[in-house]
Short mmCIF file of N, CA, C and O and ligand atoms in Angstrom, two decimals:
data_model
loop_
_atom_site.label_atom_id
_atom_site.label_comp_id
_atom_site.label_asym_id
_atom_site.label_seq_id
_atom_site.Cartn_x
_atom_site.Cartn_y
_atom_site.Cartn_z
N MET E 13 90.25 54.88 113.72
CA MET E 13 88.92 55.10 114.79
C MET E 13 87.29 55.52 114.67
O MET E 13 87.11 56.21 113.24
N SER E 14 86.79 54.65 114.96
CA SER E 14 85.24 54.85 114.92
C SER E 14 84.99 56.31 115.28
O SER E 14 85.51 56.81 116.39
N ASP E 15 83.23 56.77 114.96
CA ASP E 15 83.03 57.94 115.53
C ASP E 15 82.82 57.96 116.55
O ASP E 15 83.38 58.73 117.70
N GLN E 16 82.63 56.94 117.17
CA GLN E 16 82.17 56.79 119.00
C GLN E 16 83.62 56.73 119.86
O GLN E 16 83.55 57.67 120.33
N THR E 17 84.50 56.45 119.24
CA THR E 17 85.70 56.66 119.78
C THR E 17 86.34 57.95 119.77
O THR E 17 86.58 58.44 120.62
N GLU E 18 86.29 58.59 118.70
CA GLU E 18 86.41 60.19 118.08
C GLU E 18 85.72 60.68 119.31
O GLU E 18 86.44 61.96 119.54
N GLU E 19 84.56 60.71 119.26
CA GLU E 19 83.66 61.65 120.20
C GLU E 19 83.95 61.65 121.60
O GLU E 19 84.33 62.38 121.80
N VAL E 20 84.60 60.13 122.06
CA VAL E 20 84.96 59.90 123.72
C VAL E 20 85.79 61.26 123.45
O VAL E 20 86.53 61.50 124.47
N ALA E 21 87.40 60.76 122.70
CA ALA E 21 88.57 61.28 122.81
C ALA E 21 88.00 62.81 122.75
O ALA E 21 88.99 63.91 123.57
N THR E 22 87.40 63.53 122.08
CA THR E 22 86.97 65.07 121.67
C THR E 22 86.45 65.45 123.15
O THR E 22 87.06 66.19 123.58
N MET E 23 85.72 64.77 123.88
CA MET E 23 85.44 64.98 125.21
C MET E 23 86.40 64.96 126.23
O MET E 23 86.18 65.98 126.80
N MET E 24 87.39 63.98 126.06
CA MET E 24 88.15 64.05 127.00
C MET E 24 89.00 65.54 126.98
O MET E 24 89.39 65.82 127.97
N VAL E 25 89.43 65.94 125.86
CA VAL E 25 90.41 66.77 125.38
C VAL E 25 89.46 67.97 126.08
O VAL E 25 90.00 69.00 127.09
N ARG E 26 88.30 68.10 125.72
CA ARG E 26 87.03 69.50 126.25
C ARG E 26 87.26 69.26 127.45
O ARG E 26 87.50 70.54 128.17
N THR E 27 87.26 68.03 128.41
CA THR E 27 87.56 68.29 129.86
C THR E 27 88.84 68.71 130.04
O THR E 27 88.87 69.31 131.25
N LEU E 28 90.01 68.47 129.61
CA LEU E 28 91.09 68.81 130.14
C LEU E 28 91.16 69.88 129.81
O LEU E 28 92.21 70.99 130.62
N VAL E 29 91.25 70.59 128.98
CA VAL E 29 90.95 71.73 128.57
C VAL E 29 90.23 72.95 129.85
O VAL E 29 90.63 73.63 130.47
N THR E 30 89.10 72.19 130.06
CA THR E 30 87.95 73.06 131.26
C THR E 30 88.90 73.09 132.39
O THR E 30 89.25 74.00 133.36
N PHE E 31 89.95 71.97 132.54
CA PHE E 31 90.48 71.84 133.91
C PHE E 31 91.57 72.62 134.14
O PHE E 31 92.09 73.20 134.87
N ALA E 32 92.22 72.89 132.60
CA ALA E 32 93.33 73.83 132.56
C ALA E 32 92.85 75.49 133.05
O ALA E 32 93.66 75.97 133.74
N VAL E 33 91.80 75.82 132.26
CA VAL E 33 91.37 76.93 132.16
C VAL E 33 90.82 77.40 134.06
O VAL E 33 91.26 78.28 134.66
N VAL E 34 90.36 76.23 134.24
CA VAL E 34 90.23 76.58 136.06
C VAL E 34 91.12 76.53 136.89
O VAL E 34 91.51 76.96 137.78
N ALA E 35 92.56 75.83 136.67
CA ALA E 35 93.46 75.81 137.43
C ALA E 35 93.92 77.18 137.19
O ALA E 35 94.46 77.92 138.62
N VAL E 36 93.88 77.55 135.98
CA VAL E 36 94.71 79.20 135.83
C VAL E 36 93.89 80.13 136.64
O VAL E 36 94.44 81.23 136.96
N LEU E 37 92.47 80.01 136.28
CA LEU E 37 91.65 80.91 137.52
C LEU E 37 92.13 80.98 138.59
O LEU E 37 91.79 81.76 139.34
N GLY E 38 92.10 79.67 139.19
CA GLY E 38 92.31 79.55 140.76
C GLY E 38 93.43 80.22 140.68
O GLY E 38 93.72 81.08 141.86
N LEU E 39 94.60 80.23 140.63
CA LEU E 39 95.98 80.11 140.62
C LEU E 39 95.99 82.07 140.61
O LEU E 39 96.33 83.03 141.61
N SER E 40 95.28 82.74 139.83
CA SER E 40 95.01 84.37 139.56
C SER E 40 94.32 84.71 140.96
O SER E 40 94.61 85.67 141.28
N ALA E 41 93.49 83.89 141.26
CA ALA E 41 92.67 84.46 141.92
C ALA E 41 93.57 84.63 143.26
O ALA E 41 93.64 85.35 144.39
N CYS E 42 94.75 83.55 143.82
CA CYS E 42 95.14 83.68 144.75
C CYS E 42 96.02 84.54 144.63
O CYS E 42 96.57 85.70 145.58
N GLY E 43 96.79 85.41 143.64
CA GLY E 43 97.32 86.33 143.14
C GLY E 43 96.83 87.89 143.60
O GLY E 43 97.49 88.92 143.66
N GLN E 44 95.68 87.57 143.76
CA GLN E 44 94.90 88.83 144.13
C GLN E 44 94.62 89.22 145.15
O GLN E 44 94.19 90.15 145.93
N GLU E 45 94.91 88.51 146.24
CA GLU E 45 94.71 88.69 147.58
C GLU E 45 95.61 89.87 148.37
O GLU E 45 94.53 90.35 149.22
N SER E 46 96.51 90.24 148.05
CA SER E 46 97.11 91.33 148.48
C SER E 46 96.43 92.19 148.02
O SER E 46 96.86 93.85 148.61
N ARG E 47 95.86 92.74 147.38
CA ARG E 47 95.18 93.73 146.60
C ARG E 47 94.37 94.57 147.49
O ARG E 47 93.76 93.67 147.92
N PRO E 48 93.97 95.65 147.22
CA PRO E 48 93.34 96.46 148.30
C PRO E 48 91.91 96.50 148.24
O PRO E 48 91.58 95.58 146.62
N ALA E 49 90.87 95.69 149.07
CA ALA E 49 89.82 95.56 148.62
C ALA E 49 89.06 96.59 148.39
O ALA E 49 88.81 97.33 149.32
N ALA E 50 88.27 96.98 147.30
CA ALA E 50 87.79 98.29 147.16
C ALA E 50 86.21 98.14 148.08
O ALA E 50 85.82 97.11 148.60
N LEU E 51 86.10 99.71 148.41
CA LEU E 51 84.46 99.35 148.72
C LEU E 51 83.37 98.60 148.37
O LEU E 51 83.44 98.75 147.15
N GLY E 52 82.60 97.71 148.90
CA GLY E 52 81.65 96.74 148.16
C GLY E 52 82.26 95.26 148.04
O GLY E 52 81.50 94.54 147.56
N GLN E 53 83.43 95.52 148.09
CA GLN E 53 84.17 94.11 148.00
C GLN E 53 84.42 93.47 148.71
O GLN E 53 84.14 93.87 150.10
N GLU E 54 84.14 92.48 149.10
CA GLU E 54 84.14 90.73 150.20
C GLU E 54 85.52 90.90 150.49
O GLU E 54 86.29 90.72 149.37
N ILE E 55 85.89 90.75 151.93
CA ILE E 55 87.37 90.39 152.19
C ILE E 55 87.18 89.17 152.58
O ILE E 55 86.05 88.76 153.39
N ARG E 56 87.53 88.44 152.18
CA ARG E 56 87.44 86.74 152.55
C ARG E 56 89.26 86.42 153.34
O ARG E 56 90.40 86.51 152.65
N ILE E 57 88.40 85.52 154.09
CA ILE E 57 89.68 85.24 155.20
C ILE E 57 89.43 83.78 155.83
O ILE E 57 88.33 83.49 156.17
N VAL E 58 90.36 83.36 155.81
CA VAL E 58 90.48 82.01 156.03
C VAL E 58 90.81 81.62 157.71
O VAL E 58 92.19 82.04 157.62
N GLY E 59 90.25 80.72 158.47
CA GLY E 59 91.12 80.43 159.32
C GLY E 59 91.53 78.62 159.69
O GLY E 59 90.55 77.86 159.18
N THR E 60 92.29 78.78 160.10
CA THR E 60 93.06 77.15 160.45
C THR E 60 94.10 77.12 161.73
O THR E 60 94.45 78.35 162.06
N GLU E 61 94.73 76.49 162.39
CA GLU E 61 95.42 75.76 162.90
C GLU E 61 96.60 76.45 162.51
O GLU E 61 97.66 75.39 161.85
N MET E 62 97.58 77.34 163.16
CA MET E 62 97.06 78.67 163.81
C MET E 62 97.39 79.88 163.24
O MET E 62 98.18 80.51 163.64
N ALA E 63 96.82 79.88 162.02
CA ALA E 63 97.08 81.11 161.09
C ALA E 63 95.63 81.72 160.47
O ALA E 63 94.92 80.80 160.47
N PHE E 64 95.70 83.10 159.98
CA PHE E 64 94.43 83.44 159.19
C PHE E 64 95.21 83.59 157.88
O PHE E 64 96.59 83.73 157.58
N SER E 65 94.45 83.30 156.65
CA SER E 65 95.06 83.13 155.25
C SER E 65 93.88 84.20 154.74
O SER E 65 92.97 84.19 154.71
N PRO E 66 94.71 85.50 153.86
CA PRO E 66 95.67 86.10 153.96
C PRO E 66 95.70 86.25 155.29
O PRO E 66 95.15 86.79 155.93
N GLU E 67 97.56 86.79 156.20
CA GLU E 67 97.77 87.03 156.93
C GLU E 67 97.71 88.54 157.01
O GLU E 67 97.68 89.08 158.14
N ALA E 68 97.48 89.12 155.85
CA ALA E 68 98.09 90.72 155.53
C ALA E 68 97.19 91.32 154.59
O ALA E 68 97.12 90.40 153.35
N LEU E 69 96.08 92.10 154.86
CA LEU E 69 95.35 92.49 153.68
C LEU E 69 95.09 93.84 153.92
O LEU E 69 96.08 94.67 154.49
N ILE E 70 94.79 94.62 152.72
CA ILE E 70 94.71 96.28 152.50
C ILE E 70 93.05 96.30 152.19
O ILE E 70 92.34 95.79 151.48
N ALA E 71 92.78 97.73 152.77
CA ALA E 71 91.38 97.91 152.54
C ALA E 71 91.05 99.45 152.59
O ALA E 71 91.95 99.96 152.89
N THR E 72 90.27 99.96 151.84
CA THR E 72 89.84 101.03 151.93
C THR E 72 88.90 101.37 152.94
O THR E 72 88.38 100.73 153.47
N PRO E 73 88.88 103.23 153.46
CA PRO E 73 87.95 103.17 154.66
C PRO E 73 86.61 102.64 154.21
O PRO E 73 85.93 102.72 153.35
N GLY E 74 85.92 102.80 155.24
CA GLY E 74 84.35 102.12 155.04
C GLY E 74 83.93 101.05 155.41
O GLY E 74 84.44 99.98 155.89
N ARG E 75 82.21 100.85 154.33
CA ARG E 75 81.90 99.75 155.30
C ARG E 75 82.41 98.82 153.94
O ARG E 75 81.96 98.81 152.90
N HIS E 76 83.02 97.25 154.96
CA HIS E 76 82.99 96.36 154.25
C HIS E 76 82.17 95.04 154.53
O HIS E 76 81.82 94.72 155.64
N ARG E 77 81.89 94.06 153.51
CA ARG E 77 81.22 93.03 153.85
C ARG E 77 82.69 91.54 154.14
O ARG E 77 83.51 91.97 153.04
N VAL E 78 82.93 91.11 155.43
CA VAL E 78 83.87 90.17 155.48
C VAL E 78 83.19 88.91 155.72
O VAL E 78 82.02 88.55 155.96
N VAL E 79 83.82 87.72 155.01
CA VAL E 79 83.72 86.14 154.97
C VAL E 79 84.52 85.25 155.49
O VAL E 79 85.63 85.83 154.82
N PHE E 80 84.40 85.15 156.39
CA PHE E 80 85.54 84.15 157.53
C PHE E 80 84.93 82.92 157.54
O PHE E 80 83.76 82.53 157.17
N THR E 81 85.72 81.75 157.05
CA THR E 81 85.84 80.53 157.08
C THR E 81 86.68 80.00 157.92
O THR E 81 87.64 79.86 157.88
N ASN E 82 86.27 78.95 158.75
CA ASN E 82 86.95 78.25 159.69
C ASN E 82 87.39 76.81 158.61
O ASN E 82 86.43 75.98 158.39
N LYS E 83 88.57 76.66 158.48
CA LYS E 83 88.86 75.55 157.78
C LYS E 83 89.59 74.71 158.29
O LYS E 83 90.53 73.92 158.23
N GLY E 84 89.84 74.97 159.84
CA GLY E 84 90.60 74.34 160.69
C GLY E 84 89.80 73.20 161.25
O GLY E 84 88.96 72.70 160.82
N ALA E 85 90.27 72.58 162.38
CA ALA E 85 89.58 71.19 163.29
C ALA E 85 88.87 71.71 164.39
O ALA E 85 88.16 70.76 165.25
N VAL E 86 89.32 72.91 164.64
CA VAL E 86 88.76 73.42 166.24
C VAL E 86 88.01 74.57 166.15
O VAL E 86 88.16 75.12 165.15
N TYR E 87 87.11 75.29 167.05
CA TYR E 87 86.55 76.36 166.87
C TYR E 87 87.79 77.46 166.86
O TYR E 87 88.90 77.44 167.22
N HIS E 88 87.57 78.37 165.88
CA HIS E 88 88.55 79.36 165.60
C HIS E 88 87.59 80.65 165.50
O HIS E 88 86.77 80.95 164.96
N GLU E 89 88.31 82.10 165.94
CA GLU E 89 87.52 83.12 165.79
C GLU E 89 88.24 84.20 165.17
O GLU E 89 89.52 84.12 164.71
N LEU E 90 87.30 84.88 164.53
CA LEU E 90 87.82 85.92 163.70
C LEU E 90 87.29 87.53 164.49
O LEU E 90 86.13 87.48 164.53
N ALA E 91 88.50 88.47 165.43
CA ALA E 91 87.96 89.49 165.82
C ALA E 91 88.80 90.63 164.91
O ALA E 91 90.24 90.43 164.87
N ILE E 92 88.09 91.74 165.22
CA ILE E 92 88.85 92.69 164.21
C ILE E 92 88.84 93.76 165.06
O ILE E 92 87.70 94.73 165.49
N VAL E 93 90.40 94.29 165.16
CA VAL E 93 90.43 95.67 166.39
C VAL E 93 90.89 96.68 165.59
O VAL E 93 91.96 96.55 164.57
N ALA E 94 90.19 97.57 166.04
CA ALA E 94 90.49 99.05 165.30
C ALA E 94 92.25 99.15 166.06
O ALA E 94 92.66 99.10 167.12
N PRO E 95 92.45 100.23 165.60
CA PRO E 95 93.99 100.66 165.78
C PRO E 95 94.01 101.36 167.10
O PRO E 95 95.14 100.93 167.80
N ALA E 96 92.58 101.74 167.28
CA ALA E 96 92.99 102.60 169.09
C ALA E 96 92.72 101.07 170.34
O ALA E 96 92.35 101.31 171.29
N GLY E 97 92.06 99.90 169.70
CA GLY E 97 91.84 99.04 170.59
C GLY E 97 90.41 98.34 170.43
O GLY E 97 90.29 97.66 171.16
N ALA E 98 89.09 99.05 169.85
CA ALA E 98 88.04 98.73 170.12
C ALA E 98 87.84 97.19 169.32
O ALA E 98 88.75 97.40 168.06
N VAL E 99 87.32 96.84 169.42
CA VAL E 99 86.84 95.31 168.87
C VAL E 99 85.36 95.68 168.00
O VAL E 99 84.29 95.73 168.63
N LEU E 100 85.69 95.69 166.82
CA LEU E 100 84.63 96.36 165.69
C LEU E 100 83.68 95.15 165.28
O LEU E 100 82.41 95.10 165.42
N ALA E 101 84.24 93.82 165.37
CA ALA E 101 82.85 92.55 165.05
C ALA E 101 84.28 91.57 165.44
O ALA E 101 85.39 91.33 165.46
N ALA E 102 83.53 90.61 165.89
CA ALA E 102 83.85 89.20 166.17
C ALA E 102 82.80 87.93 166.20
O ALA E 102 81.79 88.42 166.29
N ARG E 103 83.63 86.76 165.41
CA ARG E 103 82.54 85.72 165.46
C ARG E 103 83.29 84.60 165.39
O ARG E 103 84.75 84.60 164.84
N SER E 104 82.99 83.56 166.23
CA SER E 104 83.83 82.43 166.48
C SER E 104 83.27 81.43 165.73
O SER E 104 81.81 81.39 166.11
N LEU E 105 83.58 80.46 165.14
CA LEU E 105 82.74 79.29 164.37
C LEU E 105 83.57 78.35 164.64
O LEU E 105 84.54 77.74 164.49
N PRO E 106 82.58 76.73 164.68
CA PRO E 106 82.98 75.66 164.26
C PRO E 106 83.68 75.52 163.53
O PRO E 106 83.42 76.06 162.12
N ALA E 107 84.67 74.12 163.38
CA ALA E 107 85.12 73.73 162.33
C ALA E 107 84.34 73.91 161.14
O ALA E 107 82.65 73.10 160.96
N GLY E 108 84.75 74.07 159.84
CA GLY E 108 83.81 73.80 158.55
C GLY E 108 83.24 74.79 158.30
O GLY E 108 82.28 75.22 157.17
N ALA E 109 82.81 75.90 159.30
CA ALA E 109 81.79 76.91 159.25
C ALA E 109 82.24 78.37 158.68
O ALA E 109 83.22 78.41 158.53
N THR E 110 81.25 78.73 157.87
CA THR E 110 81.27 80.15 157.05
C THR E 110 80.63 81.11 157.52
O THR E 110 79.16 80.94 158.01
N VAL E 111 80.68 82.44 158.01
CA VAL E 111 80.22 83.56 158.42
C VAL E 111 80.14 84.46 157.66
O VAL E 111 81.22 84.68 157.36
N ALA E 112 79.36 85.54 157.45
CA ALA E 112 79.30 86.65 156.46
C ALA E 112 79.06 87.98 157.41
O ALA E 112 77.60 87.57 158.22
N PHE E 113 79.51 89.07 157.55
CA PHE E 113 79.15 89.98 158.36
C PHE E 113 79.66 90.99 157.53
O PHE E 113 80.67 91.33 156.75
N ASP E 114 79.01 92.55 158.06
CA ASP E 114 80.09 94.03 157.68
C ASP E 114 80.50 94.45 158.70
O ASP E 114 80.21 94.54 160.26
N VAL E 115 81.28 95.40 158.22
CA VAL E 115 82.34 95.93 159.18
C VAL E 115 82.35 97.31 158.55
O VAL E 115 82.93 97.50 157.73
N GLU E 116 82.65 98.10 159.70
CA GLU E 116 82.90 99.38 159.34
C GLU E 116 84.13 100.12 159.78
O GLU E 116 84.49 100.02 160.85
N LEU E 117 85.24 100.13 158.61
CA LEU E 117 86.66 100.58 159.00
C LEU E 117 86.69 102.24 159.04
O LEU E 117 87.08 102.72 157.92
N ASP E 118 86.44 102.68 159.91
CA ASP E 118 86.77 104.20 160.02
C ASP E 118 87.37 105.24 159.12
O ASP E 118 87.32 106.06 159.04
N GLY E 119 88.76 104.60 159.24
CA GLY E 119 90.16 105.66 158.63
C GLY E 119 91.21 104.62 158.71
O GLY E 119 91.32 103.58 159.05
N PRO E 120 91.93 105.38 157.89
CA PRO E 120 93.10 104.89 157.83
C PRO E 120 93.75 104.43 159.03
O PRO E 120 93.52 105.17 160.06
N GLY E 121 95.13 103.33 158.99
CA GLY E 121 95.45 102.70 160.23
C GLY E 121 95.78 101.25 160.21
O GLY E 121 95.06 100.91 159.03
N THR E 122 96.27 100.49 160.98
CA THR E 122 96.50 99.10 160.98
C THR E 122 95.67 98.69 161.91
O THR E 122 95.63 98.68 163.27
N TYR E 123 94.45 97.49 161.65
CA TYR E 123 93.74 97.05 162.15
C TYR E 123 94.27 95.79 162.28
O TYR E 123 94.92 94.93 161.64
N ARG E 124 93.93 95.09 163.48
CA ARG E 124 94.76 93.58 163.74
C ARG E 124 93.35 92.70 163.61
O ARG E 124 92.29 92.67 164.04
N LEU E 125 93.94 91.77 163.26
CA LEU E 125 93.02 90.22 163.46
C LEU E 125 93.47 89.24 164.18
O LEU E 125 94.55 89.24 164.48
N LEU E 126 92.33 89.26 165.41
CA LEU E 126 92.97 88.34 166.26
C LEU E 126 91.64 86.90 166.53
O LEU E 126 90.73 86.95 165.94
N CYS E 127 92.42 85.87 166.47
CA CYS E 127 91.73 84.43 167.11
C CYS E 127 91.79 84.83 168.94
O CYS E 127 93.14 84.39 169.21
N ARG E 128 90.86 84.61 169.26
CA ARG E 128 91.11 85.07 170.66
C ARG E 128 90.56 83.61 171.51
O ARG E 128 90.15 83.53 172.78
N GLU E 129 90.07 82.43 170.83
CA GLU E 129 89.89 81.28 171.18
C GLU E 129 91.39 81.22 172.54
O GLU E 129 92.29 81.32 171.54
N PRO E 130 91.04 80.37 173.29
CA PRO E 130 92.38 80.12 174.75
C PRO E 130 93.46 79.75 173.89
O PRO E 130 93.79 79.07 173.17
N GLY E 131 94.08 80.85 173.85
CA GLY E 131 95.76 79.99 173.61
C GLY E 131 96.47 80.42 171.83
O GLY E 131 97.32 80.38 171.76
N HIS E 132 95.16 80.52 170.73
CA HIS E 132 95.31 80.67 169.30
C HIS E 132 95.93 82.13 169.43
O HIS E 132 97.22 82.25 168.09
N THR E 133 96.05 83.32 169.71
CA THR E 133 96.72 84.75 169.86
C THR E 133 97.95 84.22 169.79
O THR E 133 99.07 84.77 169.20
N GLU E 134 98.37 83.70 170.98
CA GLU E 134 99.81 83.35 172.00
C GLU E 134 100.40 82.39 170.84
O GLU E 134 101.62 82.43 170.38
N ALA E 135 99.70 81.69 170.38
CA ALA E 135 100.49 80.63 169.06
C ALA E 135 100.54 81.17 167.73
O ALA E 135 101.23 80.33 166.67
N GLY E 136 99.92 82.46 167.46
CA GLY E 136 100.45 83.16 166.41
C GLY E 136 99.25 83.31 165.52
O GLY E 136 99.29 83.80 164.22
N MET E 137 97.86 83.48 166.00
CA MET E 137 97.02 83.20 164.63
C MET E 137 96.11 84.85 164.97
O MET E 137 95.73 85.00 165.90
N VAL E 138 97.20 85.69 164.36
CA VAL E 138 96.94 87.33 164.32
C VAL E 138 97.18 87.25 162.68
O VAL E 138 97.31 86.57 161.81
N GLY E 139 96.68 88.34 162.45
CA GLY E 139 96.58 88.93 161.01
C GLY E 139 96.68 90.64 161.10
O GLY E 139 96.77 91.11 162.18
N LYS E 140 96.96 91.17 159.99
CA LYS E 140 96.91 92.60 159.71
C LYS E 140 96.29 92.88 158.79
O LYS E 140 96.16 92.61 157.19
N LEU E 141 95.15 93.98 158.96
CA LEU E 141 94.05 94.59 157.86
C LEU E 141 95.04 95.84 157.83
O LEU E 141 94.34 97.02 159.02
N THR E 142 95.37 96.54 156.95
CA THR E 142 95.82 97.82 156.48
C THR E 142 95.25 98.55 156.03
O THR E 142 94.40 98.16 154.99
N VAL E 143 94.22 99.78 156.40
CA VAL E 143 93.25 100.39 156.19
C VAL E 143 93.83 101.65 155.30
O VAL E 143 94.79 102.60 155.76
N THR E 144 93.81 101.84 154.04
CA THR E 144 94.68 103.05 153.62
C THR E 144 93.66 103.77 152.23
O THR E 144 92.89 103.12 151.64
N ASP E 145 93.50 104.66 152.49
CA ASP E 145 92.46 105.78 151.39
C ASP E 145 93.63 105.16 150.16
O ASP E 145 94.12 105.16 149.64
CU1 CU M 211 91.84 79.84 166.54
#
Protein backbone atom coordinates (compact mmCIF):
# COMPACT_ATOMS: atom_id res chain seq x y z
CA MET A 1 0.00 0.00 0.00
CA SER A 2 1.21 3.50 -0.73
CA ASP A 3 1.30 5.96 2.15
CA GLN A 4 -1.71 7.75 0.73
CA THR A 5 -3.79 4.56 0.46
CA GLU A 6 -2.87 3.65 4.01
CA GLU A 7 -3.92 7.10 5.20
CA VAL A 8 -7.29 6.78 3.50
CA ALA A 9 -7.79 3.30 5.01
CA THR A 10 -6.95 4.63 8.48
CA MET A 11 -9.44 7.45 8.05
CA MET A 12 -12.16 5.01 6.98
CA VAL A 13 -11.55 2.85 10.05
CA ARG A 14 -11.71 5.94 12.29
CA THR A 15 -14.99 6.98 10.67
CA LEU A 16 -16.47 3.51 11.21
CA VAL A 17 -15.39 3.52 14.86
CA THR A 18 -17.01 6.94 15.31
CA PHE A 19 -20.28 5.66 13.82
CA ALA A 20 -20.20 2.62 16.11
CA VAL A 21 -19.70 4.80 19.21
CA VAL A 22 -22.54 7.13 18.17
CA ALA A 23 -24.83 4.12 17.56
CA VAL A 24 -24.07 2.67 21.02
CA LEU A 25 -24.64 6.04 22.69
CA GLY A 26 -27.91 6.40 20.79
CA LEU A 27 -29.11 3.00 21.99
CA SER A 28 -28.23 3.65 25.62
CA ALA A 29 -30.03 7.02 25.46
CA CYS A 30 -33.22 5.18 24.40
CA GLY A 31 -32.89 2.84 27.38
CA GLN A 32 -32.93 5.75 29.81
CA GLU A 33 -36.33 7.08 28.83
CA SER A 34 -38.24 5.17 31.47
CA ARG A 35 -35.95 6.33 34.28
CA PRO A 36 -37.19 9.09 36.58
CA ALA A 37 -36.48 12.62 35.48
CA ALA A 38 -34.77 14.21 38.46
CA LEU A 39 -35.35 17.85 39.27
CA GLY A 40 -33.71 20.10 36.75
CA GLN A 41 -33.63 17.40 34.07
CA GLU A 42 -35.51 17.86 30.84
CA ILE A 43 -38.54 15.75 30.09
CA ARG A 44 -38.44 15.06 26.36
CA ILE A 45 -41.64 14.03 24.59
CA VAL A 46 -42.20 13.42 20.88
CA GLY A 47 -45.61 13.47 19.22
CA THR A 48 -46.54 11.65 16.00
CA GLU A 49 -49.74 10.19 14.49
CA MET A 50 -51.22 9.16 16.94
CA ALA A 51 -48.95 8.66 19.90
CA PHE A 52 -46.57 10.23 22.37
CA SER A 53 -43.11 8.77 22.77
CA PRO A 54 -42.41 7.67 25.37
CA GLU A 55 -46.04 7.09 26.31
CA ALA A 56 -45.18 6.56 29.98
CA LEU A 57 -42.78 8.71 31.99
CA ILE A 58 -41.74 9.04 35.60
CA ALA A 59 -40.70 12.29 37.31
CA THR A 60 -40.10 13.67 40.76
CA PRO A 61 -42.38 16.43 42.11
CA GLY A 62 -41.34 20.00 41.38
CA ARG A 63 -40.55 22.23 38.45
CA HIS A 64 -39.42 20.57 35.22
CA ARG A 65 -38.42 21.75 31.80
CA VAL A 66 -40.48 19.95 29.14
CA VAL A 67 -39.27 19.76 25.55
CA PHE A 68 -42.02 18.73 23.13
CA THR A 69 -41.29 17.93 19.48
CA ASN A 70 -43.89 17.29 16.80
CA LYS A 71 -42.40 14.68 14.47
CA GLY A 72 -45.76 14.02 12.85
CA ALA A 73 -47.27 15.41 9.67
CA VAL A 74 -50.08 17.44 11.22
CA TYR A 75 -50.59 19.70 14.26
CA HIS A 76 -50.17 17.93 17.60
CA GLU A 77 -50.64 19.20 21.12
CA LEU A 78 -49.08 18.26 24.41
CA ALA A 79 -51.38 19.04 27.33
CA ILE A 80 -50.26 18.02 30.81
CA VAL A 81 -53.23 17.34 33.06
CA ALA A 82 -52.91 17.08 36.86
CA PRO A 83 -54.49 14.15 38.75
CA ALA A 84 -57.42 16.39 39.80
CA GLY A 85 -58.05 17.40 36.19
CA ALA A 86 -56.46 20.86 35.90
CA VAL A 87 -54.53 21.53 32.68
CA LEU A 88 -51.08 22.60 33.91
CA ALA A 89 -49.62 23.40 30.50
CA ALA A 90 -50.61 22.96 26.86
CA ARG A 91 -48.74 23.64 23.63
CA SER A 92 -49.94 22.88 20.12
CA LEU A 93 -47.31 22.69 17.40
CA PRO A 94 -47.17 22.43 13.62
CA ALA A 95 -45.31 19.48 12.05
CA GLY A 96 -41.59 19.62 12.67
CA ALA A 97 -41.68 22.18 15.48
CA THR A 98 -40.21 21.96 18.98
CA VAL A 99 -41.13 23.94 22.07
CA ALA A 100 -39.65 24.08 25.57
CA PHE A 101 -41.62 25.17 28.62
CA ASP A 102 -41.62 24.70 32.38
CA VAL A 103 -44.27 22.81 34.29
CA GLU A 104 -44.83 22.56 38.03
CA LEU A 105 -45.67 19.03 39.13
CA ASP A 106 -47.18 19.70 42.53
CA GLY A 107 -47.06 16.28 44.06
CA PRO A 108 -47.17 12.53 43.58
CA GLY A 109 -49.88 11.09 41.36
CA THR A 110 -50.74 10.12 37.82
CA TYR A 111 -50.70 13.03 35.41
CA ARG A 112 -52.09 12.60 31.92
CA LEU A 113 -50.58 13.69 28.62
CA LEU A 114 -53.17 14.51 26.00
CA CYS A 115 -53.28 15.73 22.43
CA ARG A 116 -56.58 17.60 22.17
CA GLU A 117 -56.41 18.24 18.43
CA PRO A 118 -59.79 17.05 17.09
CA GLY A 119 -60.03 13.25 17.28
CA HIS A 120 -56.47 12.66 18.50
CA THR A 121 -57.23 11.78 22.15
CA GLU A 122 -59.94 9.42 20.89
CA ALA A 123 -57.42 7.88 18.46
CA GLY A 124 -55.15 7.04 21.38
CA MET A 125 -52.80 10.01 21.48
CA VAL A 126 -52.49 9.90 25.25
CA GLY A 127 -49.69 9.27 27.71
CA LYS A 128 -49.01 8.93 31.39
CA LEU A 129 -46.64 10.86 33.64
CA THR A 130 -46.21 9.26 37.02
CA VAL A 131 -44.94 11.65 39.67
CA THR A 132 -43.34 9.91 42.59
CA ASP A 133 -40.99 11.03 45.39
CU1 LIG B 1 -52.17 14.85 18.02
